[in-house]
CSV table of C-alpha atoms in Angstrom, one decimal:
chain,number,residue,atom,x,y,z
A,1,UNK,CA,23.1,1.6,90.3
A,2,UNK,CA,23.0,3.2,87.2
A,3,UNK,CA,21.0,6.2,85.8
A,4,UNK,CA,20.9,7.6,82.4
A,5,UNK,CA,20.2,11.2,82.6
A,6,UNK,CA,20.2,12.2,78.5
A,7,UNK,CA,19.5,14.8,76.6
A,8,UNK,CA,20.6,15.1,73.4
A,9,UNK,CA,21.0,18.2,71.4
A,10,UNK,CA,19.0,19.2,68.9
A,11,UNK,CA,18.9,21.7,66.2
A,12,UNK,CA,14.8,22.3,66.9
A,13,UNK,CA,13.5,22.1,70.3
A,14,UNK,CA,10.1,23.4,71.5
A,15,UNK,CA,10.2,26.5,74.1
A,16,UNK,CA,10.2,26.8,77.6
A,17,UNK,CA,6.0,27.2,78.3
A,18,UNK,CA,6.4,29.6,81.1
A,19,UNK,CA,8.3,32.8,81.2
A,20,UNK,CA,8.6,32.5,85.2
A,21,UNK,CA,11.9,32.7,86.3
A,22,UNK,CA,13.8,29.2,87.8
A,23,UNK,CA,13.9,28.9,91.8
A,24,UNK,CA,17.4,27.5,93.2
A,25,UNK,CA,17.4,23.8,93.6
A,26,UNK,CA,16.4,22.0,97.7
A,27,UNK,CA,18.6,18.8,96.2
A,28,UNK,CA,19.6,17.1,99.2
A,29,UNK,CA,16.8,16.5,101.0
A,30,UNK,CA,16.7,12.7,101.5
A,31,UNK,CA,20.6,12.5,102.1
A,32,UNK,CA,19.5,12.0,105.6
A,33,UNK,CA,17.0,8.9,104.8
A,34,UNK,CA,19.4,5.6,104.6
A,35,UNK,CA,17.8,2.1,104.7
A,36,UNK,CA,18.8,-0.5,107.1
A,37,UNK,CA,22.2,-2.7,105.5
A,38,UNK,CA,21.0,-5.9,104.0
A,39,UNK,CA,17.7,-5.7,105.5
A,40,UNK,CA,15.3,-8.1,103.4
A,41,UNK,CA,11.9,-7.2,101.7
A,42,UNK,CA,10.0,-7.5,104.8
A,43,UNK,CA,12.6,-5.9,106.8
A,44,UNK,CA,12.9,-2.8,104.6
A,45,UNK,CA,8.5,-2.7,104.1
A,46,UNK,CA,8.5,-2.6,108.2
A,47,UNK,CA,11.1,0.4,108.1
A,48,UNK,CA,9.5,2.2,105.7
A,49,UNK,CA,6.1,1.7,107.5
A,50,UNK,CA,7.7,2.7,111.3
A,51,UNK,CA,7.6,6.3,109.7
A,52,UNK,CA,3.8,6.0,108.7
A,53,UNK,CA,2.3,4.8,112.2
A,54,UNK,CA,0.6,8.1,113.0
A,55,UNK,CA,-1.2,8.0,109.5
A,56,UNK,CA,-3.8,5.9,108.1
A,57,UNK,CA,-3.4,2.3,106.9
A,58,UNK,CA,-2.5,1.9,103.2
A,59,UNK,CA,-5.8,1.6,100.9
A,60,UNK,CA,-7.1,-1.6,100.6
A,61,UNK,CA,-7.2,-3.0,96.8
A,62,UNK,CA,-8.4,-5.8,95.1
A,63,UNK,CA,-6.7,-8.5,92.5
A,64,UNK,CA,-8.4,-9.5,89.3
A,65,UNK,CA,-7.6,-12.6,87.0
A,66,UNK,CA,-7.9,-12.4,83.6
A,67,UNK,CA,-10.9,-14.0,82.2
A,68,UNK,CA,-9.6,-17.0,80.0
A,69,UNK,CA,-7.0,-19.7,79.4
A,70,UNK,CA,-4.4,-20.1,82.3
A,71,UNK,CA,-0.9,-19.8,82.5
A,72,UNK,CA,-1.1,-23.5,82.7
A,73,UNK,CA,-2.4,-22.9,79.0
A,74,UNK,CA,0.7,-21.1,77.8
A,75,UNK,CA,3.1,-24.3,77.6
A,76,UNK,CA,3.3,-28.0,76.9
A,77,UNK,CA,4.2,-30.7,79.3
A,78,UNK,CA,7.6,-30.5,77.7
A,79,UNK,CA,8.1,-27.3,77.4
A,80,UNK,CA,9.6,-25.0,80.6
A,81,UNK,CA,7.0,-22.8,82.0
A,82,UNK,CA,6.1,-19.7,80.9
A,83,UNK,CA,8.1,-17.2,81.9
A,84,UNK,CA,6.1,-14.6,84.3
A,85,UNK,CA,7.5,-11.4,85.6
A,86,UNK,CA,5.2,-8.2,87.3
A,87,UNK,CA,5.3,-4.3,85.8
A,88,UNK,CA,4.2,-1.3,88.0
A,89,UNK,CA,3.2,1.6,86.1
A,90,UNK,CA,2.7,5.0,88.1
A,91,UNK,CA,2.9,9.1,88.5
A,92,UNK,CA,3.7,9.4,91.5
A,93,UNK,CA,3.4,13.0,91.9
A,94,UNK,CA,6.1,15.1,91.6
A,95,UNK,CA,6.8,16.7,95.1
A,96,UNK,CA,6.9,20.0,94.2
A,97,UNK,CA,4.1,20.4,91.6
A,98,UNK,CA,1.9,18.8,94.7
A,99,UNK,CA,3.1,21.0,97.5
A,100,UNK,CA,3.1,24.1,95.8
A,101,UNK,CA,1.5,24.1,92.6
A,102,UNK,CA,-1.3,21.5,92.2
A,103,UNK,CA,-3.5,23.0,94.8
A,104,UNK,CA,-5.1,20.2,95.5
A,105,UNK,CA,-7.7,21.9,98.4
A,106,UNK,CA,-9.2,18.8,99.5
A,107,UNK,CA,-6.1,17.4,100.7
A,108,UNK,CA,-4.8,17.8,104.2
A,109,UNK,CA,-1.7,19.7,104.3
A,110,UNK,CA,0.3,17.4,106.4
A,111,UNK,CA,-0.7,14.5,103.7
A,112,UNK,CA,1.9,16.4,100.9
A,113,UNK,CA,5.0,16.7,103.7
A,114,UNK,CA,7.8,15.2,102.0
A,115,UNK,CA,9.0,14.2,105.5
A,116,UNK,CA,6.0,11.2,105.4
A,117,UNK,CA,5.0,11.0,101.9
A,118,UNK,CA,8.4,9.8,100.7
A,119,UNK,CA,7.6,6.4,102.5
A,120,UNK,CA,3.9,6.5,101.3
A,121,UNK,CA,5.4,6.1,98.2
A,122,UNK,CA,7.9,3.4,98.7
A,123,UNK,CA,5.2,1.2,100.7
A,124,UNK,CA,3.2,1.2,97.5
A,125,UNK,CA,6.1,0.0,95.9
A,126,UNK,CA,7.4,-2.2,97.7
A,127,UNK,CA,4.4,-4.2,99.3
A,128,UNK,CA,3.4,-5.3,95.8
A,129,UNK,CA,6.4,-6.3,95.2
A,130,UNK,CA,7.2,-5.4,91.2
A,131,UNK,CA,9.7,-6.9,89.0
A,132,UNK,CA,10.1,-3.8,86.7
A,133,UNK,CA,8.6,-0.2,88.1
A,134,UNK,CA,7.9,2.2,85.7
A,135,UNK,CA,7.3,5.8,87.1
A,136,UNK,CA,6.5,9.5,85.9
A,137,UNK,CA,7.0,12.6,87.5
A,138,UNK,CA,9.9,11.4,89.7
A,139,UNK,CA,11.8,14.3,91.2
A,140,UNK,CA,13.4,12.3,94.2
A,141,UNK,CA,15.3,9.5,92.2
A,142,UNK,CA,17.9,9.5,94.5
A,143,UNK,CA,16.3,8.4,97.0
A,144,UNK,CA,14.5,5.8,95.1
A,145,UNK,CA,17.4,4.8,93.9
A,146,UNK,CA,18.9,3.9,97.6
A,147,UNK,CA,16.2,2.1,98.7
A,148,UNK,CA,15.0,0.2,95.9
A,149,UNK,CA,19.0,-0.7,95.1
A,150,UNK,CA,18.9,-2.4,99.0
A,151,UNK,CA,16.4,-4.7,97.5
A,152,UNK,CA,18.2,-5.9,94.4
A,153,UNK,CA,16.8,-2.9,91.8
A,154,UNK,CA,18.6,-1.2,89.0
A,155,UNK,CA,17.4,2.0,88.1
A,156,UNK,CA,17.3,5.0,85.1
A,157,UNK,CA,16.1,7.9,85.1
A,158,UNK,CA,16.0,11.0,82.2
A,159,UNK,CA,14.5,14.5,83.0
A,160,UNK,CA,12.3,16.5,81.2
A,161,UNK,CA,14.4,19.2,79.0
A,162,UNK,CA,12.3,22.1,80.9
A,163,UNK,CA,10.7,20.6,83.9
A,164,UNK,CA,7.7,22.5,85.8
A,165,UNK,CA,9.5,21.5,89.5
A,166,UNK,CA,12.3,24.0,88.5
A,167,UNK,CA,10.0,27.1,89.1
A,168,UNK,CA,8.6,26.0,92.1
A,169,UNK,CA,9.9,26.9,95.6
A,170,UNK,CA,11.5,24.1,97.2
A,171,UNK,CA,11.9,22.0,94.3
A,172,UNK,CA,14.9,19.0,94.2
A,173,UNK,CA,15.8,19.7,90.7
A,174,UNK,CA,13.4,18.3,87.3
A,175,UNK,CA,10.8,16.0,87.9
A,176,UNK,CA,11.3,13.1,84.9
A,177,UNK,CA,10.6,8.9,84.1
A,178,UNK,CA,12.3,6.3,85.9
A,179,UNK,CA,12.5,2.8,85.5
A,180,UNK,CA,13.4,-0.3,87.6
A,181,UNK,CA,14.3,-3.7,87.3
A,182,UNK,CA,15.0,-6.6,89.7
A,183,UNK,CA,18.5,-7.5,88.6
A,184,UNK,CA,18.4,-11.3,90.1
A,185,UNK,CA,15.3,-11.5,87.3
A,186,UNK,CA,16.3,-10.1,84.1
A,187,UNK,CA,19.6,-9.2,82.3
A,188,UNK,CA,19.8,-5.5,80.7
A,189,UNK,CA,20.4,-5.9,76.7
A,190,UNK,CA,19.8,-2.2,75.9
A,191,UNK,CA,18.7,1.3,77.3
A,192,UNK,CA,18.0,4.2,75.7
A,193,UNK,CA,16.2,7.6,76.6
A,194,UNK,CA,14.3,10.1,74.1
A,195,UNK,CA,13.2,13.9,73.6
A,196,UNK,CA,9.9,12.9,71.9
A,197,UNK,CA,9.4,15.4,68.7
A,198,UNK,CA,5.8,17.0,67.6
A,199,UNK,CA,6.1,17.4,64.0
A,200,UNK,CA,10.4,16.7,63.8
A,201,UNK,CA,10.4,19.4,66.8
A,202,UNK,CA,11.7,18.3,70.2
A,203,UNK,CA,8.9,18.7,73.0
A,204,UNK,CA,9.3,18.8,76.8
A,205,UNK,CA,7.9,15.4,77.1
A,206,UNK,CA,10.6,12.0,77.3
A,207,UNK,CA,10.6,8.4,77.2
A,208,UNK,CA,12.9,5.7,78.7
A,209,UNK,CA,13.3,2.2,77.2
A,210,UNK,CA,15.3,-1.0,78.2
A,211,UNK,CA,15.4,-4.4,76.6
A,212,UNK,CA,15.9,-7.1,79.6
A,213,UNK,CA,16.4,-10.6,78.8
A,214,UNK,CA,14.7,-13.4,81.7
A,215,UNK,CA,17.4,-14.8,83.3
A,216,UNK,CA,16.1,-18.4,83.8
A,217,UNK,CA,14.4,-18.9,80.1
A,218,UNK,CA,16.3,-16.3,78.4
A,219,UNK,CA,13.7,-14.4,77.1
A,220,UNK,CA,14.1,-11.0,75.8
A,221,UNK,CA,11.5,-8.2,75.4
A,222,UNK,CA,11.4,-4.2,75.7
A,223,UNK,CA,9.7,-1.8,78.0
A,224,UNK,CA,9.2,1.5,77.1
A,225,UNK,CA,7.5,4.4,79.8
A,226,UNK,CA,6.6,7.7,79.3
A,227,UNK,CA,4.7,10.8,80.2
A,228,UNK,CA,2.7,12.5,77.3
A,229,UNK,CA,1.8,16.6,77.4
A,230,UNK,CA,-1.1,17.3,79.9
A,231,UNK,CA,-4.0,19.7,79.7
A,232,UNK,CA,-6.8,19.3,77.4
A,233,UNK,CA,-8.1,20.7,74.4
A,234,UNK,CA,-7.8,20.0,70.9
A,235,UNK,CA,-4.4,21.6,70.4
A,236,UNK,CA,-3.1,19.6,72.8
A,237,UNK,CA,-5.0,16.6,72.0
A,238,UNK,CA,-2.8,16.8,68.4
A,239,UNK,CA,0.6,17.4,70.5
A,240,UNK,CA,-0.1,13.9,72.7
A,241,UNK,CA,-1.0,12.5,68.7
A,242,UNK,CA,2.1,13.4,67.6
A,243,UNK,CA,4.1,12.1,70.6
A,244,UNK,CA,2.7,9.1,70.3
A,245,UNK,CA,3.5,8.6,66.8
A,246,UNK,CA,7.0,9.3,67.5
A,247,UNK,CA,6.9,6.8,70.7
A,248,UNK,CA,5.9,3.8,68.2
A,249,UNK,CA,8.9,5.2,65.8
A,250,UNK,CA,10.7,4.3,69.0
A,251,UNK,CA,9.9,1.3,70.3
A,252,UNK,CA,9.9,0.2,67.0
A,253,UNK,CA,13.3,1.1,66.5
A,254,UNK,CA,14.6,-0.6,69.7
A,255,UNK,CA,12.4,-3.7,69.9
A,256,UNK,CA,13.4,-5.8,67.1
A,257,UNK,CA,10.7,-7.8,67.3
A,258,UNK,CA,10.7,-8.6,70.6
A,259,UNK,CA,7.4,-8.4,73.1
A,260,UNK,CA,6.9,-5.4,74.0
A,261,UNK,CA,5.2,-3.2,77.3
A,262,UNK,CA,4.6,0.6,76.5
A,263,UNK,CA,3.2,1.8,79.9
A,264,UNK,CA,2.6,5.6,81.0
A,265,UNK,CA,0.8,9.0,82.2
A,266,UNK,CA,-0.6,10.0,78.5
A,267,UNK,CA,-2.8,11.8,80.0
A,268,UNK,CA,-5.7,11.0,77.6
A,269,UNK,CA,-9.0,9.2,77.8
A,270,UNK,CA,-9.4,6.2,75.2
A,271,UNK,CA,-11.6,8.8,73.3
A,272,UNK,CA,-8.4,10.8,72.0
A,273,UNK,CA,-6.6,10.1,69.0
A,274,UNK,CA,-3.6,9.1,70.8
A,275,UNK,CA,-5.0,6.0,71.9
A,276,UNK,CA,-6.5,4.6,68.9
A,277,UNK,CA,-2.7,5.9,67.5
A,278,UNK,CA,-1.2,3.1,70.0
A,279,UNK,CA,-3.7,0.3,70.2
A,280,UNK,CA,-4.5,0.2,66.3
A,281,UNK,CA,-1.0,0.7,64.7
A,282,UNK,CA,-0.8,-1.2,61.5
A,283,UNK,CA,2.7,-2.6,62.4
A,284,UNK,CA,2.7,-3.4,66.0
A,285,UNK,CA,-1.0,-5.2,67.8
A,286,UNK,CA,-1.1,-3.0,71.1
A,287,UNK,CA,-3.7,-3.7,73.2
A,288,UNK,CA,-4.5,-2.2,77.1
A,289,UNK,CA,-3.6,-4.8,80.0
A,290,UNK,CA,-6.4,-3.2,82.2
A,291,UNK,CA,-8.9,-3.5,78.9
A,292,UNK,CA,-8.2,-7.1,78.6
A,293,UNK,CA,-8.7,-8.2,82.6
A,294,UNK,CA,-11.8,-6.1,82.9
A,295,UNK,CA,-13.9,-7.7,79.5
A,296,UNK,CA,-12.6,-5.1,76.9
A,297,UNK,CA,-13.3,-1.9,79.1
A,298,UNK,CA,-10.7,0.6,80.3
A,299,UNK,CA,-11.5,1.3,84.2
A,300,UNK,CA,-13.5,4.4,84.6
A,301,UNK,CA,-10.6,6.5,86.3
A,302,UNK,CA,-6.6,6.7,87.0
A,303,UNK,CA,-6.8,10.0,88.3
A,304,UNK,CA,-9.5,11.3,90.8
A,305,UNK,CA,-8.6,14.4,92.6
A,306,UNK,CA,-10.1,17.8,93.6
A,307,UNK,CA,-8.2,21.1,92.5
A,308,UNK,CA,-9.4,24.5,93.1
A,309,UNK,CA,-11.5,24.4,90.1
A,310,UNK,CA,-13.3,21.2,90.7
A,311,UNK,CA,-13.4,17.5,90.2
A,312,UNK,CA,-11.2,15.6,88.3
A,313,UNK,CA,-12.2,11.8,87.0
A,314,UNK,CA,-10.1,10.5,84.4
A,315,UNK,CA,-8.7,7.3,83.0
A,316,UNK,CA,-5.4,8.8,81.5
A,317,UNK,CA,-2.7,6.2,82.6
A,318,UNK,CA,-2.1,2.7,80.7
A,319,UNK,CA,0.1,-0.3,80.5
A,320,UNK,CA,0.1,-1.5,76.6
A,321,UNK,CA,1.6,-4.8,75.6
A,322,UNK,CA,2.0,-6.1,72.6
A,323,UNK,CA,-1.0,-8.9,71.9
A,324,UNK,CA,-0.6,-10.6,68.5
A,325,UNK,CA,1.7,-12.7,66.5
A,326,UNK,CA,5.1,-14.4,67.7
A,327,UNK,CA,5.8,-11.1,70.3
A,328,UNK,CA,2.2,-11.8,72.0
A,329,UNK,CA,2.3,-11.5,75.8
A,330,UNK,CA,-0.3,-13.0,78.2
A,331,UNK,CA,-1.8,-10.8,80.7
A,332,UNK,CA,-2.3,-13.1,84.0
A,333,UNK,CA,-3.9,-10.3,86.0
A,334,UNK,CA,-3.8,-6.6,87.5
A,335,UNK,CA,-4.8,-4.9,90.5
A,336,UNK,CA,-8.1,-3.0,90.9
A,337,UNK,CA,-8.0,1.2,91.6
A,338,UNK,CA,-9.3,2.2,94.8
A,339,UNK,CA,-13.0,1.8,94.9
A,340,UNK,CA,-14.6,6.0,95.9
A,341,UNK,CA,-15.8,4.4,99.0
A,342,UNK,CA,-12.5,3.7,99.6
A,343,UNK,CA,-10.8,7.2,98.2
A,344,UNK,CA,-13.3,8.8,100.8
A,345,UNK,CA,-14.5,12.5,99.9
A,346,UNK,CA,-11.0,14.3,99.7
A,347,UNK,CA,-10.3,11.4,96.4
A,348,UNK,CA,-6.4,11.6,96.4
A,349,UNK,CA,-3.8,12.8,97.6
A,350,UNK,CA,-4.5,12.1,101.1
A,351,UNK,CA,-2.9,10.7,104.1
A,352,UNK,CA,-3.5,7.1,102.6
A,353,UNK,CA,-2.4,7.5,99.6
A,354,UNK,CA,0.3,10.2,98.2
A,355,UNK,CA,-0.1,10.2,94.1
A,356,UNK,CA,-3.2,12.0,92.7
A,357,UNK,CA,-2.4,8.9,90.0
A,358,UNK,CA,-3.0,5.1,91.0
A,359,UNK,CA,-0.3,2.6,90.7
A,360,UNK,CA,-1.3,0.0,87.3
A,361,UNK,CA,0.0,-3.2,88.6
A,362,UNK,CA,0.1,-5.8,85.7
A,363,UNK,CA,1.1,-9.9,85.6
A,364,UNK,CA,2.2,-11.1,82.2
A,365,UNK,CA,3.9,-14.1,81.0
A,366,UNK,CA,6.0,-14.6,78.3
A,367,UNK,CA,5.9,-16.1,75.2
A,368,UNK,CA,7.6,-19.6,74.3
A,369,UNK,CA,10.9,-19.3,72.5
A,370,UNK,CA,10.8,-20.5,68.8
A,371,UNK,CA,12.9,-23.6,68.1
A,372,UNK,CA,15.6,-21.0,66.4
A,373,UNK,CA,15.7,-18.8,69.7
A,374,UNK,CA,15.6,-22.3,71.9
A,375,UNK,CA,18.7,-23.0,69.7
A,376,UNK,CA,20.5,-19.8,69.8
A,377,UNK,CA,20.0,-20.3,73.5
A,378,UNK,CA,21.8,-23.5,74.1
A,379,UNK,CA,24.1,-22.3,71.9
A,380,UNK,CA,25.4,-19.3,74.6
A,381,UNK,CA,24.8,-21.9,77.5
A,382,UNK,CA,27.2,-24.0,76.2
């Protein structure tokens, strides 16, 4: 396993936003958790779930097609099939921020314990079964890394520059985006990591890309995840802008045409700027997985939790694909969020489910190669 912790330097880089001072690093804490040796996926799923049998069962969720031509749709009777692989987007909820800073007062206390919510995590992660998991706020990776490794995953991860976790007690070190692929599926091309700038400054905010190519058709196409700048208002509103700007500048950079996924926290309804900024770039046709399967509409929360000042209800997370021209993907399908009834009164965290963020589960196929890229193929199979 692999993990790309970068940071380049820069001549202009954006403050720390607290003047509290940093509390020493708990790293270590997982050391202890080691998964059975060569255990399959059912094998592993039934270890992680031996240390959740005194807590609810997971919450129940619901899969919906896309309305539309099927994959059947996608190819001729000559052609191979279309190429399909499954993305998981999700916050997780770093650790620290949601034991001791999130105060999150509907939540029972024994439902943020590392000691159980570590496997809460990794159940949701590994019963559906992903072929690339994109995550935010990620302040264990080691331990993800270990587990998910067992099971045939390759993993990055980058930090932020001035991480929150590093002022809280009992922290594991900066909380950061990580991103995981199935190495028996796809092929890493590329990977790169990035400070994302507001106005050629660097913010506290990152992004991680890769380029995989599909093993079996040899497919290529980029990923990109990332967490924008929380809070609201209309300052912040312009930082997320800004970011997002610069995470286009990116993936265009990087993709060279190629299909694309941009998935992450942005932590902004589809009323900011930011998202019209992303879906209605001149140069690249993004459009919202979760949009597409549900008739246009973006699902009415993410995000449903209750902090010491109140409610929150918000759709702020997204998984963005590109939908036009020769780089179109398909979007086969995604997984519903927890219905309320389902959530209960205390919304989330809770002892069935340990982000404060739902997990964006997407199915996508990809597009036919062109007759030059069929070429260039059986050119390197040769």
């Amino acid at each position: 396993m692999r993990s790309a912790l970068l940071l380049p330097a820069a001549a202009f880089r954006m403050g720390s936003f607290t003047s509290k001072p940093q509390v020493a690093s708990s790293a270590g804490q997982d050391d202890s958790v080691q998964p059975p040796v060569g255990a399959s996926h059912d094998e592993i799923l039934e270890w992680v779930r031996g240390h959740l049998v005194k807590l609810p069962p997971q919450l129940q969720r619901h899969y919906r097609h896309t309305p539309g031509p099927s994959l059947s749709s996608l190819h001729t009777s000559t052609a191979p099939p279309a190429a399909t692989f499954r993305l998981m987007q999700w916050n997780v909820l770093a650790q620290a921020l949601g034991a001791h800073a999130d105060n999150f007062v509907m939540c029972p206390k024994e439902a943020l314990c590392w000691d159980t919510r570590r496997f809460r995590i990794l159940e949701e992660i590994l019963v559906h079964q992903p072929d690339i998991v994109c995550l935010q706020e990620v302040d264990h990776f080691s331990l993800l890394e270990r587990v998910l490794g067992s099971q045939g995953y390759e993993g990055f991860f980058v930090p932020k520059p001035d991480s929150p976790c590093i002022y809280v007690p009992e922290n594991s070190g900066p909380d950061g985006c990580a991103l995981f692929y199935r190495t028996a599926k796809f092929k890493l091309i590329e990977q790169h990591s990035r400070i994302l700038e507001v106005w050629r400054v660097q913010s506290n905010q990152v992004a991680l890309l890769v380029t995989l190519r599909e093993r079996q058709s040899q497919r290529e196409f980029t990923v990109l995840t990332t967490h924008l700048k929380a809070k609201q208002g209309a300052l912040l509103a312009s930082l997320r802008n800004e970011q997002g700007k610069d995470l286009l500048e990116f993936l265009e950079q990087h993709r060279g045409g190629r299909p694309a996924v941009l998935c992450g926290d942005l932590n902004a309804e589809p009323s900011e700027p930011v998202y019209a900024t992303l879906t209605q770039a001149p140069s690249l046709a993004l459009s919202s997985a979760y949009a597409t399967v549900n008739n246009g509409e973006e699902p009415p929360y993410s995000t449903w939790k209750i902090r010491g000042n109140g409610e929150s209800k918000h759709n702020i997370d997204y998984v963005l694909y590109t939908s036009e021209g020769s780089s179109v993907l398909q979007v086969l399908g995604s997984l519903d969020h927890p219905s309320e009834e389902a959530l209960g009164p205390g919304r989330a965290p809770s002892l069935a489910y340990p982000s404060d963020h739902f997990s964006l589960v997407c199915d996508f196929a990809l597009p036919e190669l062109s007759d030059d890229a069929q070429e260039e193929r059986n050119h390197r199979s040769r």
